[in-house]
PDB file of C-alpha atoms and ligand atoms in Angstrom:
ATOM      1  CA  UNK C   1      22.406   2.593   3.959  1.00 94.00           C
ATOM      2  CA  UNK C   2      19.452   2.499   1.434  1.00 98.00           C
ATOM      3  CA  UNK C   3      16.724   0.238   2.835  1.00 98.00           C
ATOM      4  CA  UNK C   4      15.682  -2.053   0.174  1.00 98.00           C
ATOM      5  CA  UNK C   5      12.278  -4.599  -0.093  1.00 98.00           C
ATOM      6  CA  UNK C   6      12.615  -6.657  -3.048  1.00 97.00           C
ATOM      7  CA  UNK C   7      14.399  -9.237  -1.536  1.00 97.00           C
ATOM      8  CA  UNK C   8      12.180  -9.571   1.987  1.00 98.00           C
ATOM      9  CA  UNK C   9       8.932  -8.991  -0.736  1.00 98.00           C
ATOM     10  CA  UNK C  10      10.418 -12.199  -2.470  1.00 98.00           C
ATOM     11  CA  UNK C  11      10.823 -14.111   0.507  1.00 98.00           C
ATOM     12  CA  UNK C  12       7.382 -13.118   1.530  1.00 98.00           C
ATOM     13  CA  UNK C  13       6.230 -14.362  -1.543  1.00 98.00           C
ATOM     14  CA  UNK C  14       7.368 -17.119  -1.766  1.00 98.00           C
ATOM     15  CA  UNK C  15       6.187 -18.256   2.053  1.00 98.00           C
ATOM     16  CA  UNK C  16       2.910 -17.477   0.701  1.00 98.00           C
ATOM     17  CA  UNK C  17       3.403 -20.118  -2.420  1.00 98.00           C
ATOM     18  CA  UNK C  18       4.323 -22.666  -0.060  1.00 98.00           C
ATOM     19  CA  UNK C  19       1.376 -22.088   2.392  1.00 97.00           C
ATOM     20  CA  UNK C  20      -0.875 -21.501  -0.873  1.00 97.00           C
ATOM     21  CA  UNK C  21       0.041 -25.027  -2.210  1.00 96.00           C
ATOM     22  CA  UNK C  22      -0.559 -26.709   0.870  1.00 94.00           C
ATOM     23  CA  UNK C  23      -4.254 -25.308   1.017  1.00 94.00           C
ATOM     24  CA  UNK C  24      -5.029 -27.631  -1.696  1.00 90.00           C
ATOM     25  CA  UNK C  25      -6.932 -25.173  -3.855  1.00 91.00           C
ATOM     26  CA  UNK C  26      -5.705 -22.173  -4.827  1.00 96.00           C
ATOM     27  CA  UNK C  27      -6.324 -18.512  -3.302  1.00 98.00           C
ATOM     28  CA  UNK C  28      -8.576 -16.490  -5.433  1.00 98.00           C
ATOM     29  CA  UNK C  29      -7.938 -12.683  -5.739  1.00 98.00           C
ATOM     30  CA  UNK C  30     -10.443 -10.735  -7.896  1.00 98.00           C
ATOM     31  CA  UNK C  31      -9.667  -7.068  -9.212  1.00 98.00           C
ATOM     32  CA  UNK C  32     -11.904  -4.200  -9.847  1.00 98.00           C
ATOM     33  CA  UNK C  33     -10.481  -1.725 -11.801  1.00 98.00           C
ATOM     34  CA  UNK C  34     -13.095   1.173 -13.292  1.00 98.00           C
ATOM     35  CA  UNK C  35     -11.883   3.604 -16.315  1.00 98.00           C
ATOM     36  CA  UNK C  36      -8.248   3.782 -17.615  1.00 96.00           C
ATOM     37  CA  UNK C  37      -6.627   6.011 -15.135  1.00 96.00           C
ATOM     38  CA  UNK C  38      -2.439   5.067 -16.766  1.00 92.00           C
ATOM     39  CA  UNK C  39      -0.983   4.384 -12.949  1.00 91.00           C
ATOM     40  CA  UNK C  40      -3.250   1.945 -11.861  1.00 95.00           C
ATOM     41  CA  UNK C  41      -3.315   0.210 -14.963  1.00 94.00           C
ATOM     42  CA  UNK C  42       0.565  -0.328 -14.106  1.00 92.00           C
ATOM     43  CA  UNK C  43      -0.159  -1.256 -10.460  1.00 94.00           C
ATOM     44  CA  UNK C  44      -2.255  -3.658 -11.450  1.00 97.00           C
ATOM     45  CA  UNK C  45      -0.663  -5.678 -14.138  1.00 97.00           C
ATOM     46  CA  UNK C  46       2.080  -6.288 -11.391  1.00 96.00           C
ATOM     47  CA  UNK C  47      -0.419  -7.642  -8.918  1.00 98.00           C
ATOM     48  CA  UNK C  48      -1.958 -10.017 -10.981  1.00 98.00           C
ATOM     49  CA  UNK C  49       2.225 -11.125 -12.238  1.00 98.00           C
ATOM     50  CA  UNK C  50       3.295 -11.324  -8.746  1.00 98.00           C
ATOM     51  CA  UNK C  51      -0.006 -13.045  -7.208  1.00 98.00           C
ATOM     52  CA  UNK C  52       0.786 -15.764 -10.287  1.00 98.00           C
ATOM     53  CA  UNK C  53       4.378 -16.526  -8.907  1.00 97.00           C
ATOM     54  CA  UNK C  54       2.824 -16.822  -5.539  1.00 98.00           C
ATOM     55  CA  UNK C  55       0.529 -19.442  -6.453  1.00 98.00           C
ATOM     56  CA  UNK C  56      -2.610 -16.886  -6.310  1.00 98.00           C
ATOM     57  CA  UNK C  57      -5.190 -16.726  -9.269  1.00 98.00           C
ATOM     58  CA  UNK C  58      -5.806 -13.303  -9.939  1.00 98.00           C
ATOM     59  CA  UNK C  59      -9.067 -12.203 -11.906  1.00 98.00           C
ATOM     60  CA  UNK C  60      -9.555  -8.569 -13.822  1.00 98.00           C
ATOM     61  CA  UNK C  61     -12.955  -7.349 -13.331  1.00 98.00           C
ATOM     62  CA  UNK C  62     -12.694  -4.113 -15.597  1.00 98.00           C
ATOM     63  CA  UNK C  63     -15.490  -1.678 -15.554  1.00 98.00           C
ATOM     64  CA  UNK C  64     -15.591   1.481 -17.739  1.00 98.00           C
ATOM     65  CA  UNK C  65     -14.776   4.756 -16.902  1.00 97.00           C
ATOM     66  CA  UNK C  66     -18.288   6.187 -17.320  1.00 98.00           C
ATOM     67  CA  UNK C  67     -20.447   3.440 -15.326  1.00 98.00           C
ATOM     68  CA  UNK C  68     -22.237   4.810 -12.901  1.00 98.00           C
ATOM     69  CA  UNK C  69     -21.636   3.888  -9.042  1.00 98.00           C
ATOM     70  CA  UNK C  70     -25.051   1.400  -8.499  1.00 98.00           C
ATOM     71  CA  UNK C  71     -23.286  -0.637 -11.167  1.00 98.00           C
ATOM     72  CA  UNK C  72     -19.892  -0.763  -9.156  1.00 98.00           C
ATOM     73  CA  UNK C  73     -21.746  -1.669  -5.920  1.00 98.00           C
ATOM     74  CA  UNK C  74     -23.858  -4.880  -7.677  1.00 98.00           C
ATOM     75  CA  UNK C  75     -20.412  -6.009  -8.628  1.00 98.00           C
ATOM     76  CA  UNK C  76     -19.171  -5.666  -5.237  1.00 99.00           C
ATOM     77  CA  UNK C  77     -22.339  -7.384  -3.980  1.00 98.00           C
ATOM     78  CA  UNK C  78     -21.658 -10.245  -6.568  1.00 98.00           C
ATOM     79  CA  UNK C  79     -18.139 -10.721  -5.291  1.00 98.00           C
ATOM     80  CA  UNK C  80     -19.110 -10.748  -1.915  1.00 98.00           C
ATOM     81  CA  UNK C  81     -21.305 -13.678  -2.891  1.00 98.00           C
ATOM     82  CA  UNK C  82     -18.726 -15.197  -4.926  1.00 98.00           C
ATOM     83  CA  UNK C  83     -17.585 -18.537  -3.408  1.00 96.00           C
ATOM     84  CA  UNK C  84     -14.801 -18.504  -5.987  1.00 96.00           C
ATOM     85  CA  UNK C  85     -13.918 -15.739  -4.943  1.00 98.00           C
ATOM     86  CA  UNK C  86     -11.814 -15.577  -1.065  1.00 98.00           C
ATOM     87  CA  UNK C  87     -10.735 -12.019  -1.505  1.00 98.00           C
ATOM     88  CA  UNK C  88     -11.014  -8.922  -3.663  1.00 98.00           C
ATOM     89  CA  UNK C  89      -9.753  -4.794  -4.200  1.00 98.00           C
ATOM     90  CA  UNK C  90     -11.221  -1.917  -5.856  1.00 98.00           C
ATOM     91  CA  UNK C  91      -8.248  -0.132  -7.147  1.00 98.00           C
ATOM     92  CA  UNK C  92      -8.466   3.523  -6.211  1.00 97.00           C
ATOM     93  CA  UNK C  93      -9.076   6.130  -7.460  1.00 96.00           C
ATOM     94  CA  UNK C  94     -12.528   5.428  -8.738  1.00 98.00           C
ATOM     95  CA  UNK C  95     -13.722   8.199 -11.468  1.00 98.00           C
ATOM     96  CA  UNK C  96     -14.866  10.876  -9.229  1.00 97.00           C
ATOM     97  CA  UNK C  97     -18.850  10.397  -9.877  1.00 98.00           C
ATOM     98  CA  UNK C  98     -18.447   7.224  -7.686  1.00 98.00           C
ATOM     99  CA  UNK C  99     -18.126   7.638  -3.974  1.00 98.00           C
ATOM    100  CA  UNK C 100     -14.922   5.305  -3.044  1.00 98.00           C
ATOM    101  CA  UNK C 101     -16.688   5.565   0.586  1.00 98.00           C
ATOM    102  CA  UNK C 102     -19.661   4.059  -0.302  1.00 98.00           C
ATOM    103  CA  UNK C 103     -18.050   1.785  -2.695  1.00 98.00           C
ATOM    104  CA  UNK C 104     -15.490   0.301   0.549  1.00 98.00           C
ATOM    105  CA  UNK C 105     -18.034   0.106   2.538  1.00 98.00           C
ATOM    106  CA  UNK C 106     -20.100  -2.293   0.639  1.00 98.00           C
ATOM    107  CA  UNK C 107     -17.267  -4.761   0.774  1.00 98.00           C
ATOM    108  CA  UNK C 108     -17.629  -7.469   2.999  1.00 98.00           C
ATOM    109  CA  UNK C 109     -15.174  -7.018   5.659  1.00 98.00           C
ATOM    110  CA  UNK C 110     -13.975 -10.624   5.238  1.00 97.00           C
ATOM    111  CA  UNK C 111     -13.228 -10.066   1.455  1.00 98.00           C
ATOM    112  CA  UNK C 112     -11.552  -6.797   2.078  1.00 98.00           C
ATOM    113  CA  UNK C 113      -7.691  -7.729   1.820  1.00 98.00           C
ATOM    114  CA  UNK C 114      -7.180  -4.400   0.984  1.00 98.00           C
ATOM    115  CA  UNK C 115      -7.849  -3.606   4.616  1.00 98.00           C
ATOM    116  CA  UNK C 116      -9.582  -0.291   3.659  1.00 98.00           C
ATOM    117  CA  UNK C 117     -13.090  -1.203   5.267  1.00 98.00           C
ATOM    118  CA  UNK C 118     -14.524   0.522   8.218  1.00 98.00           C
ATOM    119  CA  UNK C 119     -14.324  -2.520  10.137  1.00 98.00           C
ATOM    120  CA  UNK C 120     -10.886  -3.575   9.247  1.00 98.00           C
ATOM    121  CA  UNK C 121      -9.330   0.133   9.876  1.00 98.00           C
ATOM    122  CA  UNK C 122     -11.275   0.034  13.373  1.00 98.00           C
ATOM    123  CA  UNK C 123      -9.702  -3.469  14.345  1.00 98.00           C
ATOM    124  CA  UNK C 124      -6.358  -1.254  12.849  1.00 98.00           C
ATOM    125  CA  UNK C 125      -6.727   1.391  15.170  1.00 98.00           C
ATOM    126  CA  UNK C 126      -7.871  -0.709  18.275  1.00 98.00           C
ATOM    127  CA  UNK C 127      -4.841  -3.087  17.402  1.00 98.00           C
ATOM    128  CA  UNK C 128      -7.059  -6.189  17.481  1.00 96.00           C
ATOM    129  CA  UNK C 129      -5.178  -8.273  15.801  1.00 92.00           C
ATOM    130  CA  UNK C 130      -8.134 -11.214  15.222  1.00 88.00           C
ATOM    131  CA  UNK C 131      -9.288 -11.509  11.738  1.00 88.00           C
ATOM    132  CA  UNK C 132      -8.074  -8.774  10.831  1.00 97.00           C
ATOM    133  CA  UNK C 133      -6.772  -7.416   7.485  1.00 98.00           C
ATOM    134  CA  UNK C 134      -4.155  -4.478   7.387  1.00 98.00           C
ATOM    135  CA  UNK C 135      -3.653  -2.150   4.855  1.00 98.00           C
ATOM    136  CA  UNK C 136      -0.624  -3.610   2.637  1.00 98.00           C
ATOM    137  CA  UNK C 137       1.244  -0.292   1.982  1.00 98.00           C
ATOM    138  CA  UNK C 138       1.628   0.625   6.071  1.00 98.00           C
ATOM    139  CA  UNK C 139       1.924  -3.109   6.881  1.00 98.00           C
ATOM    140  CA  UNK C 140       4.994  -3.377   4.911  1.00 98.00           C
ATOM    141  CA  UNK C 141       6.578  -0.719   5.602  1.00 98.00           C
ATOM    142  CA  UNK C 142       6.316  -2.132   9.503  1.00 98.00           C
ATOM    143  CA  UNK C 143       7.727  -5.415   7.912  1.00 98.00           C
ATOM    144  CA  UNK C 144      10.421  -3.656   6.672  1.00 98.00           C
ATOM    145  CA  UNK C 145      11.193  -1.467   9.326  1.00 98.00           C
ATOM    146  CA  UNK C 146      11.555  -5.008  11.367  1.00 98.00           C
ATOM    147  CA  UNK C 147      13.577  -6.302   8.833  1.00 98.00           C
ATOM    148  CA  UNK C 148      16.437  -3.595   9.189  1.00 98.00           C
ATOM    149  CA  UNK C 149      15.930  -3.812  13.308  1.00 98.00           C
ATOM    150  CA  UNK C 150      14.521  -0.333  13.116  1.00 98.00           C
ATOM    151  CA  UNK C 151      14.288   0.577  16.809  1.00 98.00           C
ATOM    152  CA  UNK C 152      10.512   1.925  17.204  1.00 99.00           C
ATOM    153  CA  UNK C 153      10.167   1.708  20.893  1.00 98.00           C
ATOM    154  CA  UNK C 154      10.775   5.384  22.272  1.00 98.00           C
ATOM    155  CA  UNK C 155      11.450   6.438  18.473  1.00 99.00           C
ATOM    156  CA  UNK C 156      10.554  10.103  17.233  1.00 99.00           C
ATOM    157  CA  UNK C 157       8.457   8.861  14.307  1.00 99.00           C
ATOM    158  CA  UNK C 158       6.906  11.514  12.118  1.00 99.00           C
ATOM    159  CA  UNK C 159       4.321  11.490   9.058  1.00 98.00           C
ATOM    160  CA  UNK C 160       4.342  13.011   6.296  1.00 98.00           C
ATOM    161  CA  UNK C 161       0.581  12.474   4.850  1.00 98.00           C
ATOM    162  CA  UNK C 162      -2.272  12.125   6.266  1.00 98.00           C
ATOM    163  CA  UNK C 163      -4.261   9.849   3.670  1.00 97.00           C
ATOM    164  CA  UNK C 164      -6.422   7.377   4.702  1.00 96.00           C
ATOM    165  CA  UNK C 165      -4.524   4.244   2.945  1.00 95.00           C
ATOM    166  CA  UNK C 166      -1.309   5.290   4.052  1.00 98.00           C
ATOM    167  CA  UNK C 167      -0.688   8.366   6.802  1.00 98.00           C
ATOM    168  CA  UNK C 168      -3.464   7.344   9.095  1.00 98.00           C
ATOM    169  CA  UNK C 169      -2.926   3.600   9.586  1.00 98.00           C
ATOM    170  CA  UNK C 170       0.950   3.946   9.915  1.00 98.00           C
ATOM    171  CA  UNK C 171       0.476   6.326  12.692  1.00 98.00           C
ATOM    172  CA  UNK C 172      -1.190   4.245  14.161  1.00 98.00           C
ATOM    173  CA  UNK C 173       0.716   1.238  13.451  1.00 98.00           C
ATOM    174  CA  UNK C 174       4.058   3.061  14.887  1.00 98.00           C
ATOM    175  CA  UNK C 175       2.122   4.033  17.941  1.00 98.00           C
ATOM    176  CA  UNK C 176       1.189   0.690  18.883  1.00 98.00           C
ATOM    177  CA  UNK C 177       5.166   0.049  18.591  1.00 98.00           C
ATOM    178  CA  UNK C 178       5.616   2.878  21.180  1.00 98.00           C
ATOM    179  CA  UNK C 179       7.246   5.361  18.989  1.00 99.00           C
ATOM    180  CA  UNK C 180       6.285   9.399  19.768  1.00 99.00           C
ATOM    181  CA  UNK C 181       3.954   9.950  16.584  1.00 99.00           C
ATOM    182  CA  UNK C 182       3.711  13.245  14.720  1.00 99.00           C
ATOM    183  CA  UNK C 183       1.462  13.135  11.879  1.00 98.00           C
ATOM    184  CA  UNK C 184       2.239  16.470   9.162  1.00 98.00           C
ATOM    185  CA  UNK C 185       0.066  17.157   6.422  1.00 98.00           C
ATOM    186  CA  UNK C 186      -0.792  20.195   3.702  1.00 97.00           C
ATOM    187  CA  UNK C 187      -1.478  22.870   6.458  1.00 98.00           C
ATOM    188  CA  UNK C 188       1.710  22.004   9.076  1.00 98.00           C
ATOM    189  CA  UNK C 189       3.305  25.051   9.582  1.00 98.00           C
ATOM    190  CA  UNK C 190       6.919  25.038   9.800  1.00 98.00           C
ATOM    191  CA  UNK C 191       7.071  21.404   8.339  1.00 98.00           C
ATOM    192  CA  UNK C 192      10.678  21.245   8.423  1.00 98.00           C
ATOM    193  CA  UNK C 193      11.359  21.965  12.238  1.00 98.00           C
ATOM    194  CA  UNK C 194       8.902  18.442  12.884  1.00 98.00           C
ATOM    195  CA  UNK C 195      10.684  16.501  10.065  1.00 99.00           C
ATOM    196  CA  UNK C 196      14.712  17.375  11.649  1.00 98.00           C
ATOM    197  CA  UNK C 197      13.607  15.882  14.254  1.00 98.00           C
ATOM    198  CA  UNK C 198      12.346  12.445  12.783  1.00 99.00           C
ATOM    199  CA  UNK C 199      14.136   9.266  13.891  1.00 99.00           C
ATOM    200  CA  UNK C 200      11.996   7.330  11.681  1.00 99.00           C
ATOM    201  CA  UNK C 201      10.428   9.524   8.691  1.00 99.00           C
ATOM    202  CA  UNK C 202       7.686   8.166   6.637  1.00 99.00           C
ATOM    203  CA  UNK C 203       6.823  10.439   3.820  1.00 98.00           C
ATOM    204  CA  UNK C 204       3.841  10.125   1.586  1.00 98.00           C
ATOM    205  CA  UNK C 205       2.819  12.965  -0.015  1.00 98.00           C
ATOM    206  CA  UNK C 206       2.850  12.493  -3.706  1.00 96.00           C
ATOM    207  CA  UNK C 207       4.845  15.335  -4.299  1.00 97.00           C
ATOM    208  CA  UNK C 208       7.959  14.200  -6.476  1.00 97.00           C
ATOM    209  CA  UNK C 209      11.883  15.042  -4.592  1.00 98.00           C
ATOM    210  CA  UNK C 210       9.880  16.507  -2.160  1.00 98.00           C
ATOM    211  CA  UNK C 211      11.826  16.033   1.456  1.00 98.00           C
ATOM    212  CA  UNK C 212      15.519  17.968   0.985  1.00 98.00           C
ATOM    213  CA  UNK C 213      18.338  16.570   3.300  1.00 98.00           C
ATOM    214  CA  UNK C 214      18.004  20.380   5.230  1.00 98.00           C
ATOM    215  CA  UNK C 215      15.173  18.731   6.549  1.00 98.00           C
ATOM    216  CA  UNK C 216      16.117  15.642   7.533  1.00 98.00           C
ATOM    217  CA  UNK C 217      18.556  14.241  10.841  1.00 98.00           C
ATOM    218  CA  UNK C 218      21.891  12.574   9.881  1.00 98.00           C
ATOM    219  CA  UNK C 219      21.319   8.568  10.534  1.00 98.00           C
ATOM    220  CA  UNK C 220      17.411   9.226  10.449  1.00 99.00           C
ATOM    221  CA  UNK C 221      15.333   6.195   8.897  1.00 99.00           C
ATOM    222  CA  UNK C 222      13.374   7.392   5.901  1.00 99.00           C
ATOM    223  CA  UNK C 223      10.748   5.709   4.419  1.00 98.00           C
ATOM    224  CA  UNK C 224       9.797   6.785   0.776  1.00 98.00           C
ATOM    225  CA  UNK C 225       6.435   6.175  -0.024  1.00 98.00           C
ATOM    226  CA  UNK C 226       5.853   8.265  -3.367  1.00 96.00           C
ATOM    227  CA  UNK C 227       5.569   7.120  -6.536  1.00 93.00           C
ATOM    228  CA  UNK C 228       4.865  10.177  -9.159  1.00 93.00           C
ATOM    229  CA  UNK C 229       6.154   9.111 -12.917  1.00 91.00           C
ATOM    230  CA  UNK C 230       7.944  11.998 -14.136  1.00 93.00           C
ATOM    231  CA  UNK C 231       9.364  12.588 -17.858  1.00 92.00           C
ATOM    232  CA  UNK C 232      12.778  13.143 -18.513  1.00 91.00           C
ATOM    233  CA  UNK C 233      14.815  14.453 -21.371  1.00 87.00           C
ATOM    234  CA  UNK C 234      16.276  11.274 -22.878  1.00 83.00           C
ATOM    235  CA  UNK C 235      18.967  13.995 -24.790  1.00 84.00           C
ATOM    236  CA  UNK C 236      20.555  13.565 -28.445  1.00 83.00           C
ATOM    237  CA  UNK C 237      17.349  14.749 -29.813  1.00 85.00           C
ATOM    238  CA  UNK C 238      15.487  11.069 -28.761  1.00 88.00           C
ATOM    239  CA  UNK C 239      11.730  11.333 -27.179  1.00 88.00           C
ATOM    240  CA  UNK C 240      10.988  11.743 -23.542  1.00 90.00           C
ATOM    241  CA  UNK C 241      11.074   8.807 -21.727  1.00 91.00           C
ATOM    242  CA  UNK C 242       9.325   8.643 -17.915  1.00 91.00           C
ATOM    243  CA  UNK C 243      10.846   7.019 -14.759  1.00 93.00           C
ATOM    244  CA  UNK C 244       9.775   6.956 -11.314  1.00 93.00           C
ATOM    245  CA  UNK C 245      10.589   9.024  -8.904  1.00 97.00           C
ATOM    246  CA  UNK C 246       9.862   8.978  -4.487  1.00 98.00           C
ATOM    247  CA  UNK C 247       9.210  11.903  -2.483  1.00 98.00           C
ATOM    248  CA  UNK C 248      12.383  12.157  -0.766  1.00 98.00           C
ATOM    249  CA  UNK C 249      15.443  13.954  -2.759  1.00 98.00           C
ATOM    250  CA  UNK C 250      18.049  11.086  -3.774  1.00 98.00           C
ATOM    251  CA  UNK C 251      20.801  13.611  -2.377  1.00 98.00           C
ATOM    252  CA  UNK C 252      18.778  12.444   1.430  1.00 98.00           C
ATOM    253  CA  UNK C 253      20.560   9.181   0.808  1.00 98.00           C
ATOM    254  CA  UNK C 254      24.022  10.768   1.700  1.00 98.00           C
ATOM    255  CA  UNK C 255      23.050  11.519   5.305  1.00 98.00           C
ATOM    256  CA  UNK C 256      20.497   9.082   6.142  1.00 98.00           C
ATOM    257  CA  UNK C 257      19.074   5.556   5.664  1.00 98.00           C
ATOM    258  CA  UNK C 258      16.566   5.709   2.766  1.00 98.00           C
ATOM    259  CA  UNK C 259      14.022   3.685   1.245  1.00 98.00           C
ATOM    260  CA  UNK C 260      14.969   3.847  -2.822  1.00 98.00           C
ATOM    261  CA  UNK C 261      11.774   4.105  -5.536  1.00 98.00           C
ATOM    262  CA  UNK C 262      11.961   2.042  -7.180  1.00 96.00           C
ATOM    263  CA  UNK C 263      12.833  -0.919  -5.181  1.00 97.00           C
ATOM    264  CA  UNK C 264      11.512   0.051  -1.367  1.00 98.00           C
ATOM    265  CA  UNK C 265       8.460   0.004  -0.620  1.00 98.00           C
ATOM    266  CA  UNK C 266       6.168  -0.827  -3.480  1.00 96.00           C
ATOM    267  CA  UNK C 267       7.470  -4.699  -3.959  1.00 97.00           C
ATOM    268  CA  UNK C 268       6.380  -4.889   0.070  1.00 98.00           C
ATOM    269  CA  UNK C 269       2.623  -3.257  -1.185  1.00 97.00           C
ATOM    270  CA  UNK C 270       2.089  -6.275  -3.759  1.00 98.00           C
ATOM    271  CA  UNK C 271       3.626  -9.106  -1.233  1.00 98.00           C
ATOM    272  CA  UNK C 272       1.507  -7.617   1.670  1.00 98.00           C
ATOM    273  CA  UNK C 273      -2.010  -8.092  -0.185  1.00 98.00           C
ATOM    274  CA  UNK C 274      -0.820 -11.637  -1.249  1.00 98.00           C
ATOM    275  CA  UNK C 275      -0.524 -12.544   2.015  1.00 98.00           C
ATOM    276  CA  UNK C 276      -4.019 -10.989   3.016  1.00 98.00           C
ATOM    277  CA  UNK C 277      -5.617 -12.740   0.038  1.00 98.00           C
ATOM    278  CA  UNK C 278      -4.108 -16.391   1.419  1.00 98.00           C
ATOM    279  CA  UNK C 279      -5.264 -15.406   4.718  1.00 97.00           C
ATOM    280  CA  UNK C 280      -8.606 -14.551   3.460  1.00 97.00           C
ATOM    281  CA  UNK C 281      -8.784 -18.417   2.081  1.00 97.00           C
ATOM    282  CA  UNK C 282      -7.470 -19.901   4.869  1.00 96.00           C
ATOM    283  CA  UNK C 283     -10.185 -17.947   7.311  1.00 93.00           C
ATOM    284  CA  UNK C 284     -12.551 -18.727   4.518  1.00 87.00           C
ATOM    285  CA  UNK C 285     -11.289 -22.547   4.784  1.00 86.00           C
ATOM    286  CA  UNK C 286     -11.548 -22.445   8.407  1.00 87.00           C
ATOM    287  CA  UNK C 287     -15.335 -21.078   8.198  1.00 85.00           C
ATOM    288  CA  UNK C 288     -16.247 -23.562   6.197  1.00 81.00           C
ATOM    289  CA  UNK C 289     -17.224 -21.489   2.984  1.00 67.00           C
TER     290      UNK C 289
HETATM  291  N1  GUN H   1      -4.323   2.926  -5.127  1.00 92.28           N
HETATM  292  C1  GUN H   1      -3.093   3.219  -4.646  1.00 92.28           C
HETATM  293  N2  GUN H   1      -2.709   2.270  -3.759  1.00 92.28           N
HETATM  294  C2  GUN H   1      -3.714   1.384  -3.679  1.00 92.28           C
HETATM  295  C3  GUN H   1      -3.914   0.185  -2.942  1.00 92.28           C
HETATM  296  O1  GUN H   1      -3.087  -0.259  -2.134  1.00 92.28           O
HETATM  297  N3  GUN H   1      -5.086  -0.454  -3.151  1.00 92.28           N
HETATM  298  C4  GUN H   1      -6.018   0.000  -4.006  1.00 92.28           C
HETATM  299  N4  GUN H   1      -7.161  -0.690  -4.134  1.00 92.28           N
HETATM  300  N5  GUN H   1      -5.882   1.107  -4.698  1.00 92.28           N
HETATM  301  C5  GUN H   1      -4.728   1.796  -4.539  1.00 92.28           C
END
């Protein structure tokens, strides 16, 4: 079975249009983006699409690639101030003169519907579940493991990644669903001999075909989190073209139930920091701001 999220990302989007509309005014998303750097560029133009079709005005704040890192935190600092504005992202990776640290952590916590903020990863890991705003990669990949009745409870679940926008939160997430956590990274030794015994594997490594089906249980749930564009030989003598690929092997699909790239997880990402952004207005709303 291949474990698909456009469709639940649609319906997810389009609960948030509904809710947006009935707010009156609507939800205001703002997006930094410093520098060129090709993939986010990409990421980015479909956030700003899909946040349209959910009834979500999205605003480009573009930076470029050589301003220096006081000048990224006074735009933070204006955006926190920003009444327009309910919530915002800094699209990572910064250029690597500016500290993305520093950078998150001069977002206010309530603006952060990227969920990357001290605060907002603490409430994460404490599962407090007030005011809170998740990270929207791991928070949709628990939306879509619900979706397809993935049982958690008692579940072997391991890891593969240990980044802080990804690895870390959805071991945590998984733990708080009672599932036996294993969380592999660069230096496991033996990687394979954790990832057989996955009932639910969540790989996101950034490292293109990466998980063979040798290392993976027959039935197991695996969620494909990698997205590396990767040229290919169009043949006939055309050009190159790209395409992109996940992290798990496509030849995993014949044993166990995978999450396809394109067409898994990403769709989930964008509909998961909608949803933040209309719960940053409506918390905004509430707060009278
Ligand atoms: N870079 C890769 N994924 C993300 C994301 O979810 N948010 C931001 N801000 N940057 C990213």
């Amino acid at each position: 079975m291949l474990l698909y999220g456009k469709e639940l990302a649609e319906r997810i989007i389009g609960h948030v249009k509904a809710e947006a509309e009935g707010l009156g005014i609507a939800p205001r998303l703002g997006i930094v983006v410093v520098g060129d750097y090709q993939p986010s560029q990409v990421y980015v133009k479909k956030k700003m699409e899909t946040a349209k079709r959910a009834g979500i005005e999205a605003e480009l704040f573009h930076l470029p690639h050589n301003s220096e890192e006081k000048e990224v935190l006074a735009l933070v600092q204006k955006l926190n101030r920003d009444g327009k504005i309910d919530g915002f992202i800094v699209q990572l990776p910064l250029p690597p003169h500016i500290s993305p640290d520093k950078v998150i952590e001069a977002i206010d916590p309530r603006k952060d519907v990227d969920g990357f903020h001290p605060s907002n990863m603490g409430k994460v890991l404490l599962n407090l579940k007030d005011e809170v705003f998740e990270p929207a990669t791991p928070s949709g990949i628990m939306r879509l493991i619900e979706h397809y009745k993935i049982p958690v409870s008692g579940a072997n679940a391991v890891i593969v990644g240990r980044s802080n926008i990804v690895g870390k939160p959805i071991a945590v997430m998984l733990l708080h669903g009672d599932a036996t956590v294993t969380v592999c990274h660069s230096k496991t030794r033996n990687l394979p001999e954790h990832t057989k015994r996955a009932d639910i594997l969540v790989v996101a490594a950034g490292k293109p075909f990466f998980i063979k089906p040798d290392m993976v249980k027959e039935g197991a749930y695996v969620i494909d989190v990698g997205t590396t564009r990767v040229e290919v030989e169009a043949g006939n003598g055309k050009p190159k073209t790209s395409k992109v690929v996940g992290d798990v092997d496509p030849k995993v699909q014949e044993k166990a139930n995978v999450s396809p790239v394109p067409g898994g997880v990403g769709p989930l990402t964008v509909a998961m920091l909608l949803q933040n952004t209309l719960k940053a207005a409506k918390m905004r709303k509430k707060a009278g701001k």
